[in-house]
Amino acid sequence: MIFTGLILGGLNLTAQTDISKEYKVKAAFLYNFSQFVDWPAEAFPEVRAPLVIGVLGEDPFGAYLDEIVRGEKVNNHPLVVQRYRRVEEIKTCHILYVSQSETNQLEQIFTSLKGRNILMVGDVDGFTLRGGMIRFVTEKNKIRFRINVEAAKAAKLTISSKLLRPAEIVAPGKD
Amino acid sequence: MKSRATQRCTTRRKSRRAWSPAHAFMVLGLVIFASDAPGQTQETLPPPSVMKKLSVDELMDIDVTSVSKRPEKLSGTASAIQVITQEDIRRSGAASLPEALRLASNLEVAQVDSRQWAISARGFSSTTANKLLVLVDGRTVYTPLFSGVFWDAQDTLLEDVDRIEVISGPGATLWGANAVNGVVNIITKSAKDTQGLLVLGGGGTELRDFGGIRYGGTLSSNLYYRVYGKYFDRDSAVVPSGRDATNDWYKGQGGFRLDWDATEANLLTLQGDIYDGRIAQPGTAGDIAVAGGNVLGRWSHTVSEASDFKLQLYYDRTHRDIPGTFAEDLDTYDLDFQHRFPIGERNDIVWGLGYRLIEDDVGNTAALAFLPARLSRQWFSGFVQDEIALVRDRLHLTLGTKLEHNDYTGFEVQPSGRLAWNVTQHQTVWGAVSRAVRTPSRIDNDFFAPGNPPFTLLQGGTNFVSEELLAYELGYRIQPHPRLSLSLAAYYNDYDNLRSVEKVNPPAPFPIVIANGQEGESYGAELTAEYRVTDWWRLRAGYTELRIHVRAKPGSTDTSNGSGESHDPNHQVTVRSSWDLPGHLEFDAGFRYVSQIENQKVPAYEELEARLAWRPIPKLELSIVGQNLLHNHHPEFGALASRQEIERSVYGKVTWRF
């Protein structure tokens, strides 16, 4: 049948980039966020400690995120990417992308990270409503984002107006 | 498209910032990378080194068209649609597709016995309800015997369901004949989204024991698969006295799905299921056997942001043997093509072609017969629909029609017009006028009783024509507050050529022949509300009002007055509450009130469902579910002589995810 033919035929093709365009752009956004957010001093164990971008759950970025941050620094903090399978594994982390695979555990993730200076970013429905700080939204095939400023404040994070201006600001309890 | 985006990018940059060589480089980069695939409308992204230098504004300007067409925002659509999500199903404790459909308040869902359900939208409910179209991943689960669904044959691992879209009202223009009063679209997750191992199991009083396992993995960097298997064993319903009705049953099912993101623009899916079940029958007749399988392939191709096409092919085989009544083997082959593209700035066209071949082989008995016993039938269809942006993002008019050819009645035309006005971002008013038909099925033409001539009881209607509907709909949706959304749909349906049973030799009551001797109208309203009281408490409510008047047409000798076609409650109320409690606990409750079914003398009833779940660790979920808690047993459907009742039940469930 044609479908089997197409699938078998396709296996011999050179592997295409497996990261969708959407997540490549989102990876670039995560890097951008590191430039426009201020963390309190206590978020870094030492002056030159790395700024950690974490991915919790199934990783949609693959190596692309590593390529984006390679060699980059923010205020003398080199950028590094870390991946976590469980929330318990998160130690030092500054930006945490919460994967769609964690949708059912959002409440638990937010509860256990409460009070930490982590900018939590995600793209599932209700992400900012339930306590996340930045939610990606795809509108007319372009990426937009919503920011819950109150949640960021509660985590002692200051978000630059350069990031707030193009974003949609959502009230606490809104998504 | 691409050049427009780049231009926009450039002008923006000029207007907002001073021009610099760095910017020039980036624009050059974008242009080069955007143009390195000539002839392709998909933009290619610059490499990471350029990407990370783009500003937030520039990133926001990049088109990220996904391969699959994004689902339309519910708030803007011009039809009465409700969506049941995976989370809704999980939290309801529903253990079968019909139970999950109870979550859509715009459906009538009545359990008839341990395996049979009467499910319909906007009336005409029966176990052989024939005006609702049900699809599982684009495959019509339809028996040409009566144009309805054998619910005991339709199942999937509920954990794999992504969502169920329930549209009440005609959907014939897009979906075709049979989508007269509604469409149910059951959509399972991509294999990409079901990676890892899932194991579940449990048991209880009615759902005696059940288990399921699914494993999802990756074959190559963008080829995902899953395989699953499930099993359940259900207890009998009871007769009104409380005695066992001897229809306990069990069923096993397995299947697979492959999703290959071949390129950003090409998505291929291959999936299939196989199942086998046995249902006890009272007396000596022997068990009912239900078995079958299907395989479906789909190729989705994205041409550009506004254009894509889809080619789908499936084969479905079902086997049903009801000893003493009839047996059926059915093979369905279906080929479907759909293409979407824009014309100018204002017109979004969707058109498609379809072909279906059904081969049916019925094993007749002394009691009843479908004649001829073996039959092969073909359907050809085409449709075109234009969504016209009269005022962009504000006022949309959708005009379309389906043209279908079937072996019974030849060509059928099913046009519709829909208008949606987004008054504000949070308020939509919509209206629609549609024509839909229910084309004849074997039960209308080929059904005889007893099973041998001279058929002294019932004779098929060889002149049976399609049942026709002209539907008028009006709807309003509003989100007055971020936590509250309300939706109201009202309709007036005008039916003609409804099925009747006419006397052949009046006044002699028998034999009767099936004909189109009835007409009628129905009207009603569906109201739904969702309120997120707090972050941890969500409330949903639904109310439906339905009135149906069916009568014999002039000259008809039908005496049923619609009672053979329509067994519907006039009101239904549902309320659901979902609580997230401390200590990783969830508590959900659902209440429903269904008014009496007058012509069957089924009394009104209210029932309660409840679920308590605990997740001590993220991988593990323990839950206990109670269904139909308010009565020892209660009837939901059926004439008194053959009526069965549904018992209170409780089951426990353990789910492990790795």
CSV table of N, CA and C in Angstrom, one decimal, chain B residues 204-207 625-629 631-632 647-651:
chain,number,residue,atom,x,y,z
B,204,GLY,N,-14.2,-3.8,39.9
B,204,GLY,CA,-15.2,-3.3,40.7
B,204,GLY,C,-16.5,-4.1,40.6
B,205,THR,N,-17.6,-3.5,40.9
B,205,THR,CA,-18.9,-4.3,40.9
B,205,THR,C,-19.5,-4.5,39.6
B,206,GLU,N,-19.5,-3.5,38.7
B,206,GLU,CA,-20.1,-3.7,37.3
B,206,GLU,C,-19.0,-3.9,36.3
B,207,LEU,N,-18.0,-3.0,36.3
B,207,LEU,CA,-16.8,-3.2,35.5
B,207,LEU,C,-15.9,-4.1,36.4
B,625,VAL,N,-13.9,5.1,41.8
B,625,VAL,CA,-15.0,5.8,41.1
B,625,VAL,C,-16.3,5.2,41.4
B,626,GLY,N,-17.3,6.0,41.7
B,626,GLY,CA,-18.6,5.5,41.9
B,626,GLY,C,-19.5,6.0,40.8
B,627,GLN,N,-20.3,5.1,40.2
B,627,GLN,CA,-21.2,5.5,39.2
B,627,GLN,C,-22.7,5.2,39.5
B,628,ASN,N,-23.6,6.0,39.1
B,628,ASN,CA,-25.0,5.8,39.4
B,628,ASN,C,-25.3,5.5,40.8
B,629,LEU,N,-24.8,6.5,41.7
B,629,LEU,CA,-24.7,6.2,43.1
B,629,LEU,C,-26.1,6.4,43.8
B,631,HIS,N,-29.2,5.3,43.1
B,631,HIS,CA,-30.2,4.2,43.2
B,631,HIS,C,-29.5,2.8,43.1
B,632,ASN,N,-30.2,1.8,43.7
B,632,ASN,CA,-29.7,0.4,43.5
B,632,ASN,C,-29.6,0.1,42.0
B,647,GLU,N,-27.3,-0.6,37.3
B,647,GLU,CA,-27.0,-0.7,38.7
B,647,GLU,C,-26.0,0.3,39.2
B,648,ARG,N,-26.1,0.6,40.5
B,648,ARG,CA,-25.0,1.4,41.1
B,648,ARG,C,-23.7,0.6,41.0
B,649,SER,N,-22.6,1.3,40.8
B,649,SER,CA,-21.3,0.6,40.7
B,649,SER,C,-20.2,1.4,41.3
B,650,VAL,N,-19.2,0.6,41.6
B,650,VAL,CA,-17.9,1.2,42.2
B,650,VAL,C,-16.8,0.4,41.6
B,651,TYR,N,-15.7,1.2,41.2
B,651,TYR,CA,-14.5,0.4,40.8
B,651,TYR,C,-13.3,1.2,41.3
